[in-house]
PDB file of C-alpha atoms and ligand atoms in Angstrom:
ATOM      1  CA  MET A 964      -3.329 -21.511 -31.148  1.00 94.00           C
ATOM      2  CA  THR A 965      -6.578 -20.360 -29.542  1.00 97.00           C
ATOM      3  CA  LEU A 966      -6.895 -18.327 -26.350  1.00 97.00           C
ATOM      4  CA  ARG A 967      -8.240 -21.389 -24.557  1.00 97.00           C
ATOM      5  CA  GLN A 968      -5.273 -23.510 -25.672  1.00 97.00           C
ATOM      6  CA  ALA A 969      -2.847 -20.782 -24.605  1.00 97.00           C
ATOM      7  CA  ILE A 970      -4.391 -20.720 -21.130  1.00 97.00           C
ATOM      8  CA  ASP A 971      -4.491 -24.525 -20.906  1.00 97.00           C
ATOM      9  CA  ASP A 972      -0.770 -24.680 -21.766  1.00 97.00           C
ATOM     10  CA  ALA A 973       0.151 -21.889 -19.352  1.00 98.00           C
ATOM     11  CA  SER A 974      -1.809 -23.608 -16.561  1.00 97.00           C
ATOM     12  CA  LEU A 975       0.767 -26.391 -16.594  1.00 97.00           C
ATOM     13  CA  HIS A 976       3.309 -23.864 -15.283  1.00 97.00           C
ATOM     14  CA  ILE A 977       1.382 -21.251 -13.298  1.00 98.00           C
ATOM     15  CA  ALA A 978      -2.021 -20.871 -11.625  1.00 97.00           C
ATOM     16  CA  ARG A 979      -4.830 -20.763 -14.174  1.00 97.00           C
ATOM     17  CA  ARG A 980      -6.137 -17.484 -12.777  1.00 96.00           C
ATOM     18  CA  ASP A 981      -2.699 -15.899 -13.200  1.00 97.00           C
ATOM     19  CA  ALA A 982      -2.504 -17.246 -16.761  1.00 98.00           C
ATOM     20  CA  GLU A 983      -5.852 -15.659 -17.543  1.00 97.00           C
ATOM     21  CA  LEU A 984      -4.864 -12.338 -16.008  1.00 97.00           C
ATOM     22  CA  LEU A 985      -1.553 -12.283 -17.882  1.00 97.00           C
ATOM     23  CA  LEU A 986      -3.185 -13.091 -21.203  1.00 97.00           C
ATOM     24  CA  ALA A 987      -5.878 -10.480 -20.606  1.00 97.00           C
ATOM     25  CA  HIS A 988      -3.116  -7.978 -19.786  1.00 96.00           C
ATOM     26  CA  LEU A 989      -1.253  -8.891 -22.978  1.00 97.00           C
ATOM     27  CA  LEU A 990      -4.396  -8.495 -25.089  1.00 96.00           C
ATOM     28  CA  GLN A 991      -5.365  -5.301 -23.221  1.00 95.00           C
ATOM     29  CA  GLN A 992      -8.777  -6.801 -22.596  1.00 96.00           C
ATOM     30  CA  PRO A 993     -10.743  -7.581 -19.436  1.00 94.00           C
ATOM     31  CA  ARG A 994     -10.460 -11.166 -18.208  1.00 93.00           C
ATOM     32  CA  ALA A 995     -14.075 -11.796 -19.257  1.00 95.00           C
ATOM     33  CA  PHE A 996     -12.987 -11.365 -22.891  1.00 95.00           C
ATOM     34  CA  LEU A 997     -11.088 -14.675 -22.671  1.00 94.00           C
ATOM     35  CA  LEU A 998     -14.195 -16.501 -21.490  1.00 92.00           C
ATOM     36  CA  ALA A 999     -16.322 -14.871 -24.165  1.00 96.00           C
ATOM     37  CA  HIS A1000     -13.863 -15.676 -27.004  1.00 96.00           C
ATOM     38  CA  PRO A1001     -12.110 -18.957 -26.115  1.00 96.00           C
ATOM     39  CA  GLU A1002     -11.726 -19.928 -29.770  1.00 96.00           C
ATOM     40  CA  ALA A1003     -10.201 -16.610 -30.882  1.00 96.00           C
ATOM     41  CA  PRO A1004      -6.685 -17.090 -32.278  1.00 97.00           C
ATOM     42  CA  LEU A1005      -3.606 -15.879 -30.416  1.00 97.00           C
ATOM     43  CA  PRO A1006      -1.199 -14.432 -33.011  1.00 94.00           C
ATOM     44  CA  SER A1007       2.204 -16.117 -32.953  1.00 93.00           C
ATOM     45  CA  ALA A1008       4.070 -12.914 -31.993  1.00 93.00           C
ATOM     46  CA  LEU A1009       1.839 -12.657 -28.919  1.00 96.00           C
ATOM     47  CA  GLN A1010       2.337 -16.359 -28.200  1.00 96.00           C
ATOM     48  CA  ALA A1011       6.051 -15.709 -27.783  1.00 96.00           C
ATOM     49  CA  THR A1012       5.460 -12.714 -25.515  1.00 97.00           C
ATOM     50  CA  PHE A1013       2.937 -14.689 -23.464  1.00 98.00           C
ATOM     51  CA  LYS A1014       5.596 -17.377 -22.949  1.00 97.00           C
ATOM     52  CA  THR A1015       8.006 -14.845 -21.469  1.00 98.00           C
ATOM     53  CA  LEU A1016       5.295 -13.558 -19.115  1.00 98.00           C
ATOM     54  CA  ILE A1017       4.530 -17.116 -17.990  1.00 98.00           C
ATOM     55  CA  ALA A1018       8.235 -17.760 -17.385  1.00 98.00           C
ATOM     56  CA  ARG A1019       8.488 -14.619 -15.231  1.00 98.00           C
ATOM     57  CA  ARG A1020       5.468 -15.633 -13.159  1.00 98.00           C
ATOM     58  CA  ALA A1021       6.777 -19.234 -12.873  1.00 98.00           C
ATOM     59  CA  ALA A1022       9.982 -17.723 -11.441  1.00 97.00           C
ATOM     60  CA  HIS A1023       7.809 -16.178  -8.673  1.00 97.00           C
ATOM     61  CA  GLU A1024       7.751 -12.612  -9.948  1.00 98.00           C
ATOM     62  CA  PRO A1025       4.553 -11.127  -8.490  1.00 98.00           C
ATOM     63  CA  LEU A1026       1.740 -10.894 -11.011  1.00 98.00           C
ATOM     64  CA  GLN A1027       1.323  -7.211 -10.146  1.00 98.00           C
ATOM     65  CA  TYR A1028       4.894  -6.322 -11.146  1.00 98.00           C
ATOM     66  CA  ILE A1029       4.377  -8.070 -14.491  1.00 98.00           C
ATOM     67  CA  THR A1030       1.074  -6.380 -15.253  1.00 97.00           C
ATOM     68  CA  GLY A1031       2.180  -3.168 -13.507  1.00 97.00           C
ATOM     69  CA  ASN A1032      -0.952  -2.608 -11.498  1.00 96.00           C
ATOM     70  CA  GLN A1033      -2.904  -3.470  -8.357  1.00 98.00           C
ATOM     71  CA  GLU A1034      -6.388  -2.469  -7.222  1.00 97.00           C
ATOM     72  CA  PHE A1035      -6.649  -0.850  -3.776  1.00 98.00           C
ATOM     73  CA  TYR A1036      -9.769   0.627  -2.212  1.00 98.00           C
ATOM     74  CA  GLY A1037     -11.543   0.536  -5.565  1.00 97.00           C
ATOM     75  CA  LEU A1038      -8.782   2.392  -7.418  1.00 98.00           C
ATOM     76  CA  ASP A1039      -6.201   1.086  -9.841  1.00 97.00           C
ATOM     77  CA  PHE A1040      -2.580   1.790  -8.866  1.00 98.00           C
ATOM     78  CA  HIS A1041       0.537   1.506 -10.971  1.00 98.00           C
ATOM     79  CA  VAL A1042       3.184  -0.574  -9.182  1.00 98.00           C
ATOM     80  CA  ASP A1043       6.766  -1.519  -9.925  1.00 98.00           C
ATOM     81  CA  PRO A1044       9.512  -3.174  -7.838  1.00 98.00           C
ATOM     82  CA  ALA A1045      10.302   0.179  -6.174  1.00 98.00           C
ATOM     83  CA  VAL A1046       7.084  -0.080  -4.163  1.00 98.00           C
ATOM     84  CA  LEU A1047       5.341  -2.629  -1.995  1.00 98.00           C
ATOM     85  CA  ILE A1048       2.253  -4.028  -3.691  1.00 98.00           C
ATOM     86  CA  PRO A1049      -0.762  -2.622  -1.776  1.00 98.00           C
ATOM     87  CA  ARG A1050      -2.402  -5.316   0.379  1.00 96.00           C
ATOM     88  CA  PRO A1051      -6.119  -5.694   1.122  1.00 94.00           C
ATOM     89  CA  GLU A1052      -5.377  -5.536   4.903  1.00 93.00           C
ATOM     90  CA  THR A1053      -4.161  -1.978   4.475  1.00 96.00           C
ATOM     91  CA  GLU A1054      -7.650  -0.898   3.433  1.00 96.00           C
ATOM     92  CA  HIS A1055      -8.511  -1.058   7.160  1.00 94.00           C
ATOM     93  CA  LEU A1056      -6.259   1.962   7.740  1.00 95.00           C
ATOM     94  CA  VAL A1057      -8.131   3.921   5.081  1.00 97.00           C
ATOM     95  CA  GLU A1058     -11.469   2.963   6.618  1.00 96.00           C
ATOM     96  CA  ALA A1059     -10.327   3.944  10.116  1.00 95.00           C
ATOM     97  CA  ILE A1060      -9.273   7.402   8.929  1.00 96.00           C
ATOM     98  CA  LEU A1061     -12.475   7.930   6.922  1.00 96.00           C
ATOM     99  CA  LEU A1062     -14.594   7.016   9.957  1.00 95.00           C
ATOM    100  CA  TRP A1063     -12.586   9.355  12.202  1.00 95.00           C
ATOM    101  CA  ALA A1064     -12.828  12.183   9.629  1.00 93.00           C
ATOM    102  CA  THR A1065     -16.646  12.166   9.592  1.00 89.00           C
ATOM    103  CA  GLN A1066     -16.673  14.135  12.876  1.00 88.00           C
ATOM    104  CA  PHE A1067     -15.022  17.174  11.245  1.00 84.00           C
ATOM    105  CA  HIS A1068     -17.533  17.988   8.467  1.00 72.00           C
ATOM    106  CA  ASP A1069     -16.078  20.626   6.145  1.00 68.00           C
ATOM    107  CA  GLU A1070     -15.183  23.456   8.496  1.00 63.00           C
ATOM    108  CA  HIS A1071     -11.590  22.388   8.871  1.00 76.00           C
ATOM    109  CA  THR A1072      -8.943  21.407   6.304  1.00 91.00           C
ATOM    110  CA  LEU A1073      -7.514  18.251   7.816  1.00 95.00           C
ATOM    111  CA  GLN A1074      -3.719  18.008   7.657  1.00 97.00           C
ATOM    112  CA  ILE A1075      -2.784  14.365   7.219  1.00 98.00           C
ATOM    113  CA  ALA A1076       0.619  12.721   6.762  1.00 98.00           C
ATOM    114  CA  ASP A1077       1.188   9.318   5.142  1.00 98.00           C
ATOM    115  CA  VAL A1078       4.652   8.166   6.210  1.00 98.00           C
ATOM    116  CA  GLY A1079       6.358   5.787   3.792  1.00 98.00           C
ATOM    117  CA  THR A1080       3.743   6.271   1.118  1.00 98.00           C
ATOM    118  CA  GLY A1081       5.218   3.778  -1.374  1.00 98.00           C
ATOM    119  CA  SER A1082       2.801   3.610  -4.305  1.00 98.00           C
ATOM    120  CA  GLY A1083       0.768   6.403  -2.675  1.00 98.00           C
ATOM    121  CA  ALA A1084      -2.194   4.064  -2.312  1.00 98.00           C
ATOM    122  CA  ILE A1085      -3.278   5.179   1.179  1.00 98.00           C
ATOM    123  CA  ALA A1086      -2.930   8.931   0.601  1.00 98.00           C
ATOM    124  CA  ILE A1087      -4.569   8.803  -2.829  1.00 98.00           C
ATOM    125  CA  ALA A1088      -7.473   6.638  -1.638  1.00 98.00           C
ATOM    126  CA  LEU A1089      -8.041   9.065   1.241  1.00 97.00           C
ATOM    127  CA  ALA A1090      -7.737  12.139  -0.972  1.00 97.00           C
ATOM    128  CA  THR A1091     -10.400  10.615  -3.212  1.00 96.00           C
ATOM    129  CA  HIS A1092     -12.847  10.358  -0.303  1.00 95.00           C
ATOM    130  CA  LEU A1093     -11.867  13.396   1.809  1.00 94.00           C
ATOM    131  CA  ALA A1094     -12.504  16.390  -0.401  1.00 89.00           C
ATOM    132  CA  GLY A1095     -11.214  18.955   2.117  1.00 86.00           C
ATOM    133  CA  ALA A1096      -8.072  17.291   3.428  1.00 95.00           C
ATOM    134  CA  HIS A1097      -4.474  18.182   2.612  1.00 96.00           C
ATOM    135  CA  PHE A1098      -1.877  15.416   2.511  1.00 98.00           C
ATOM    136  CA  TYR A1099       1.853  15.102   3.082  1.00 98.00           C
ATOM    137  CA  ALA A1100       3.154  11.838   1.650  1.00 98.00           C
ATOM    138  CA  THR A1101       6.738  11.004   2.543  1.00 98.00           C
ATOM    139  CA  ASP A1102       9.125   8.311   1.443  1.00 98.00           C
ATOM    140  CA  ILE A1103      12.823   7.648   1.808  1.00 98.00           C
ATOM    141  CA  SER A1104      12.902   6.191  -1.723  1.00 98.00           C
ATOM    142  CA  THR A1105      12.919   8.600  -4.672  1.00 98.00           C
ATOM    143  CA  ALA A1106      11.899   5.754  -6.976  1.00 98.00           C
ATOM    144  CA  ALA A1107       8.852   5.076  -4.802  1.00 98.00           C
ATOM    145  CA  LEU A1108       7.925   8.769  -4.824  1.00 98.00           C
ATOM    146  CA  GLU A1109       7.987   8.754  -8.617  1.00 98.00           C
ATOM    147  CA  VAL A1110       5.467   5.919  -8.616  1.00 98.00           C
ATOM    148  CA  ALA A1111       3.331   7.710  -6.017  1.00 98.00           C
ATOM    149  CA  ARG A1112       3.390  10.982  -7.987  1.00 98.00           C
ATOM    150  CA  HIS A1113       2.422   9.126 -11.132  1.00 98.00           C
ATOM    151  CA  ASN A1114      -0.526   7.538  -9.325  1.00 98.00           C
ATOM    152  CA  ALA A1115      -1.597  10.882  -7.836  1.00 98.00           C
ATOM    153  CA  ARG A1116      -1.629  12.392 -11.339  1.00 98.00           C
ATOM    154  CA  THR A1117      -3.581   9.457 -12.749  1.00 98.00           C
ATOM    155  CA  HIS A1118      -6.245   9.939 -10.101  1.00 98.00           C
ATOM    156  CA  GLY A1119      -6.195  13.734 -10.301  1.00 97.00           C
ATOM    157  CA  ARG A1120      -5.043  14.212  -6.687  1.00 97.00           C
ATOM    158  CA  GLU A1121      -1.635  15.843  -7.176  1.00 96.00           C
ATOM    159  CA  ASN A1122      -2.926  19.243  -6.008  1.00 95.00           C
ATOM    160  CA  ARG A1123      -3.813  17.997  -2.546  1.00 95.00           C
ATOM    161  CA  ILE A1124      -0.867  15.698  -1.892  1.00 98.00           C
ATOM    162  CA  GLU A1125       2.599  17.077  -1.230  1.00 98.00           C
ATOM    163  CA  PHE A1126       5.270  14.478  -1.835  1.00 98.00           C
ATOM    164  CA  LEU A1127       8.360  14.756   0.344  1.00 98.00           C
ATOM    165  CA  HIS A1128      11.602  12.829  -0.017  1.00 98.00           C
ATOM    166  CA  CYS A1129      12.694  12.282   3.572  1.00 98.00           C
ATOM    167  CA  ASP A1130      12.999   9.942   6.518  1.00 98.00           C
ATOM    168  CA  LEU A1131       9.674   9.650   8.392  1.00 98.00           C
ATOM    169  CA  LEU A1132       8.361  13.218   8.950  1.00 98.00           C
ATOM    170  CA  GLU A1133      11.668  15.098   8.718  1.00 98.00           C
ATOM    171  CA  GLY A1134      10.732  16.881   5.507  1.00 98.00           C
ATOM    172  CA  LEU A1135       8.159  18.847   7.500  1.00 98.00           C
ATOM    173  CA  ASN A1136      10.526  20.061  10.231  1.00 98.00           C
ATOM    174  CA  GLU A1137      10.639  23.615   8.920  1.00 98.00           C
ATOM    175  CA  ARG A1138       6.868  23.801   8.843  1.00 97.00           C
ATOM    176  CA  PHE A1139       6.604  22.295  12.311  1.00 98.00           C
ATOM    177  CA  ALA A1140       8.963  25.057  13.483  1.00 97.00           C
ATOM    178  CA  GLN A1141       6.549  27.552  11.916  1.00 97.00           C
ATOM    179  CA  GLY A1142       3.657  26.045  13.854  1.00 96.00           C
ATOM    180  CA  LEU A1143       2.176  23.346  11.604  1.00 97.00           C
ATOM    181  CA  ARG A1144       0.524  20.552  13.586  1.00 97.00           C
ATOM    182  CA  LEU A1145      -1.045  17.521  11.941  1.00 98.00           C
ATOM    183  CA  ASP A1146      -4.536  16.160  12.533  1.00 97.00           C
ATOM    184  CA  ALA A1147      -3.500  12.629  11.645  1.00 98.00           C
ATOM    185  CA  VAL A1148      -0.369  10.608  10.955  1.00 98.00           C
ATOM    186  CA  LEU A1149      -0.743   7.260   9.297  1.00 98.00           C
ATOM    187  CA  SER A1150       1.748   4.718   8.132  1.00 98.00           C
ATOM    188  CA  ASN A1151       2.158   1.236   6.814  1.00 98.00           C
ATOM    189  CA  PRO A1152       5.858   1.084   7.646  1.00 98.00           C
ATOM    190  CA  PRO A1153       8.244  -1.822   7.245  1.00 98.00           C
ATOM    191  CA  TYR A1154       7.586  -4.091  10.218  1.00 98.00           C
ATOM    192  CA  VAL A1155       8.763  -7.585   9.302  1.00 98.00           C
ATOM    193  CA  PRO A1156      11.454  -9.067  11.586  1.00 97.00           C
ATOM    194  CA  ALA A1157      14.670  -9.643   9.614  1.00 97.00           C
ATOM    195  CA  ASP A1158      14.750 -13.403  10.313  1.00 96.00           C
ATOM    196  CA  ASP A1159      11.288 -13.901   8.800  1.00 97.00           C
ATOM    197  CA  ALA A1160      12.918 -13.575   5.371  1.00 97.00           C
ATOM    198  CA  ALA A1161      13.788 -17.284   5.523  1.00 96.00           C
ATOM    199  CA  THR A1162      10.132 -18.343   5.626  1.00 96.00           C
ATOM    200  CA  MET A1163       8.476 -15.696   3.447  1.00 97.00           C
ATOM    201  CA  GLN A1164       7.011 -16.329   0.002  1.00 97.00           C
ATOM    202  CA  PRO A1165       9.589 -15.891  -2.768  1.00 97.00           C
ATOM    203  CA  GLU A1166       7.187 -13.424  -4.427  1.00 97.00           C
ATOM    204  CA  VAL A1167       7.635 -11.121  -1.442  1.00 98.00           C
ATOM    205  CA  VAL A1168      11.185 -11.671  -0.281  1.00 97.00           C
ATOM    206  CA  HIS A1169      12.847 -11.896  -3.704  1.00 97.00           C
ATOM    207  CA  HIS A1170      10.899  -9.162  -5.462  1.00 97.00           C
ATOM    208  CA  GLU A1171       9.400  -6.568  -3.132  1.00 98.00           C
ATOM    209  CA  PRO A1172      11.602  -3.757  -1.766  1.00 98.00           C
ATOM    210  CA  HIS A1173      13.323  -4.781   1.455  1.00 97.00           C
ATOM    211  CA  THR A1174      13.330  -1.198   2.754  1.00 97.00           C
ATOM    212  CA  ALA A1175       9.514  -1.413   2.685  1.00 98.00           C
ATOM    213  CA  LEU A1176       9.403  -4.788   4.455  1.00 98.00           C
ATOM    214  CA  PHE A1177      12.084  -5.276   7.081  1.00 98.00           C
ATOM    215  CA  ALA A1178      12.675  -3.304  10.271  1.00 98.00           C
ATOM    216  CA  GLY A1179      15.359  -4.925  12.403  1.00 97.00           C
ATOM    217  CA  ALA A1180      15.448  -8.066  14.506  1.00 97.00           C
ATOM    218  CA  ASP A1181      11.971  -7.597  16.019  1.00 97.00           C
ATOM    219  CA  GLY A1182      10.440  -5.567  13.180  1.00 98.00           C
ATOM    220  CA  LEU A1183       9.838  -2.624  15.518  1.00 98.00           C
ATOM    221  CA  ASN A1184      12.710  -0.329  14.507  1.00 98.00           C
ATOM    222  CA  ILE A1185      10.578   2.121  12.542  1.00 98.00           C
ATOM    223  CA  TYR A1186       7.832   2.294  15.179  1.00 98.00           C
ATOM    224  CA  ARG A1187      10.437   3.160  17.831  1.00 98.00           C
ATOM    225  CA  ARG A1188      11.304   6.327  15.894  1.00 98.00           C
ATOM    226  CA  LEU A1189       7.977   7.035  14.211  1.00 98.00           C
ATOM    227  CA  ILE A1190       5.813   7.037  17.349  1.00 98.00           C
ATOM    228  CA  PRO A1191       7.828   9.831  19.059  1.00 98.00           C
ATOM    229  CA  ALA A1192       8.074  11.722  15.747  1.00 98.00           C
ATOM    230  CA  ALA A1193       4.288  11.505  15.322  1.00 98.00           C
ATOM    231  CA  HIS A1194       3.814  12.675  18.907  1.00 98.00           C
ATOM    232  CA  ALA A1195       5.826  15.804  18.122  1.00 98.00           C
ATOM    233  CA  ALA A1196       3.980  16.391  14.827  1.00 98.00           C
ATOM    234  CA  LEU A1197       0.365  15.912  15.921  1.00 98.00           C
ATOM    235  CA  ARG A1198      -1.915  18.447  17.534  1.00 97.00           C
ATOM    236  CA  SER A1199      -3.546  17.535  20.834  1.00 97.00           C
ATOM    237  CA  GLN A1200      -6.155  14.803  20.151  1.00 96.00           C
ATOM    238  CA  GLY A1201      -4.538  14.164  16.763  1.00 97.00           C
ATOM    239  CA  LEU A1202      -4.801  10.603  15.486  1.00 98.00           C
ATOM    240  CA  LEU A1203      -2.022   8.084  14.833  1.00 98.00           C
ATOM    241  CA  VAL A1204      -2.873   5.046  12.689  1.00 98.00           C
ATOM    242  CA  LEU A1205      -0.269   2.343  12.143  1.00 98.00           C
ATOM    243  CA  GLU A1206      -0.378  -0.936  10.329  1.00 98.00           C
ATOM    244  CA  ILE A1207       1.254  -3.579  12.522  1.00 98.00           C
ATOM    245  CA  GLY A1208       2.560  -7.078  11.954  1.00 95.00           C
ATOM    246  CA  TYR A1209       1.792 -10.492  13.328  1.00 92.00           C
ATOM    247  CA  GLY A1210       2.307 -10.740  17.087  1.00 94.00           C
ATOM    248  CA  GLN A1211       3.279  -7.068  17.537  1.00 97.00           C
ATOM    249  CA  ARG A1212       0.173  -5.874  19.368  1.00 97.00           C
ATOM    250  CA  ASP A1213       1.594  -5.906  22.893  1.00 98.00           C
ATOM    251  CA  ALA A1214       4.905  -4.344  21.902  1.00 98.00           C
ATOM    252  CA  ILE A1215       3.071  -1.542  20.066  1.00 98.00           C
ATOM    253  CA  ALA A1216       0.741  -0.978  23.032  1.00 98.00           C
ATOM    254  CA  ASN A1217       3.880  -0.601  25.122  1.00 98.00           C
ATOM    255  CA  LEU A1218       5.399   1.928  22.703  1.00 98.00           C
ATOM    256  CA  LEU A1219       2.103   3.861  22.869  1.00 98.00           C
ATOM    257  CA  THR A1220       2.251   4.287  26.650  1.00 98.00           C
ATOM    258  CA  GLY A1221       0.956   7.759  27.488  1.00 97.00           C
ATOM    259  CA  TRP A1222      -1.171   8.035  24.333  1.00 98.00           C
ATOM    260  CA  HIS A1223      -4.962   8.170  24.655  1.00 98.00           C
ATOM    261  CA  ASN A1224      -7.633   5.785  23.339  1.00 98.00           C
ATOM    262  CA  VAL A1225      -5.177   3.131  22.199  1.00 98.00           C
ATOM    263  CA  ARG A1226      -7.013   0.450  20.281  1.00 97.00           C
ATOM    264  CA  PHE A1227      -6.436  -2.208  17.655  1.00 97.00           C
ATOM    265  CA  LEU A1228      -8.427  -3.226  14.603  1.00 96.00           C
ATOM    266  CA  ASP A1229      -8.469  -6.793  13.345  1.00 93.00           C
ATOM    267  CA  ASP A1230      -7.799  -7.717   9.735  1.00 89.00           C
ATOM    268  CA  TYR A1231      -9.864 -10.097   7.576  1.00 85.00           C
ATOM    269  CA  GLN A1232      -8.225 -13.032   9.355  1.00 88.00           C
ATOM    270  CA  GLY A1233      -9.154 -11.716  12.797  1.00 91.00           C
ATOM    271  CA  LEU A1234      -5.581 -10.703  13.684  1.00 93.00           C
ATOM    272  CA  PRO A1235      -4.724  -7.257  15.107  1.00 96.00           C
ATOM    273  CA  ARG A1236      -3.480  -5.323  12.069  1.00 96.00           C
ATOM    274  CA  ALA A1237      -3.927  -1.626  12.798  1.00 97.00           C
ATOM    275  CA  ALA A1238      -3.074   0.382  15.902  1.00 98.00           C
ATOM    276  CA  LEU A1239      -4.937   3.621  16.626  1.00 98.00           C
ATOM    277  CA  ALA A1240      -4.042   6.163  19.277  1.00 98.00           C
ATOM    278  CA  GLN A1241      -4.632   9.823  20.036  1.00 98.00           C
ATOM    279  CA  ARG A1242      -2.000  12.257  21.157  1.00 98.00           C
ATOM    280  CA  PRO A1243      -2.838  13.554  24.638  1.00 95.00           C
TER     281      PRO A1243
HETATM  282  N1  LIG B   1       2.183  -7.331   5.264  1.00 61.50           N
HETATM  283  C1  LIG B   1       3.319  -7.342   4.422  1.00 61.50           C
HETATM  284  C2  LIG B   1       3.801  -8.765   4.223  1.00 61.50           C
HETATM  285  O1  LIG B   1       3.634  -9.595   5.075  1.00 61.50           O
HETATM  286  C3  LIG B   1       4.427  -6.479   4.957  1.00 61.50           C
HETATM  287  C4  LIG B   1       4.049  -5.064   4.861  1.00 61.50           C
HETATM  288  C5  LIG B   1       4.926  -4.185   5.663  1.00 61.50           C
HETATM  289  O2  LIG B   1       6.004  -4.511   6.144  1.00 61.50           O
HETATM  290  N2  LIG B   1       4.445  -3.005   5.822  1.00 61.50           N
HETATM  291  O3  LIG B   1       4.321  -9.080   3.197  1.00 61.50           O
END
């Protein structure tokens, strides 16, 4: 069987693009290799393995959990079912922080917390672009923190990111008591309303971690606790950046009553996706 035949067969069961990416993953080659060598033979042992990968994808397992990686902000991240797969929309949070950070030059080591870091994608992308900043990346899941630590090592950022196993910002309480105040708190928390599970893609609802997705009946449970916690943790004028879900803009604006410069950034579909606010 040739590579082209293997892809043609797989395309009967899964999207052709996914078939190509899975075969490229199996061969440890870039996808372009398949186009360059369509008549190359696929050894029978690999044919059998390819079949199992196709079956997993046909059963709605996300491609990224099968290949074990996802690109985010130009970097490659290891992912497994302990972590949410980084989404392109979340790159807006990274951009917002990078834009805000330009005003500080190098005179000040920014202290930035990433709450619910998951794969570590946000903190690691920021650490890559903010040479001076120090990061606190928290998660309630030890399995997620293992993935995040692995990614930080891969990208050589483990020296500037402290990983903390805790709820929200609680792992920093001792340091807050000693006077630490943060320059920025950012988070892509769980924000999906529980009832949405019925209408979500099986890739998401049957495979991604529910603790990273769902946050009570209205999806706002984490924001209700995180916004006051961030208020206590930030210095005056410190920045809060939150990813928000569909239709949550007004509720978030309400929770941010009393904060300064509250604004929202739209995602690639033109929907409000990030909330920004400064602590008075
Ligand atoms: N945007 C994600 C989704 O719709 C959810 C991410 C989150 O809850 N932080 O699948």
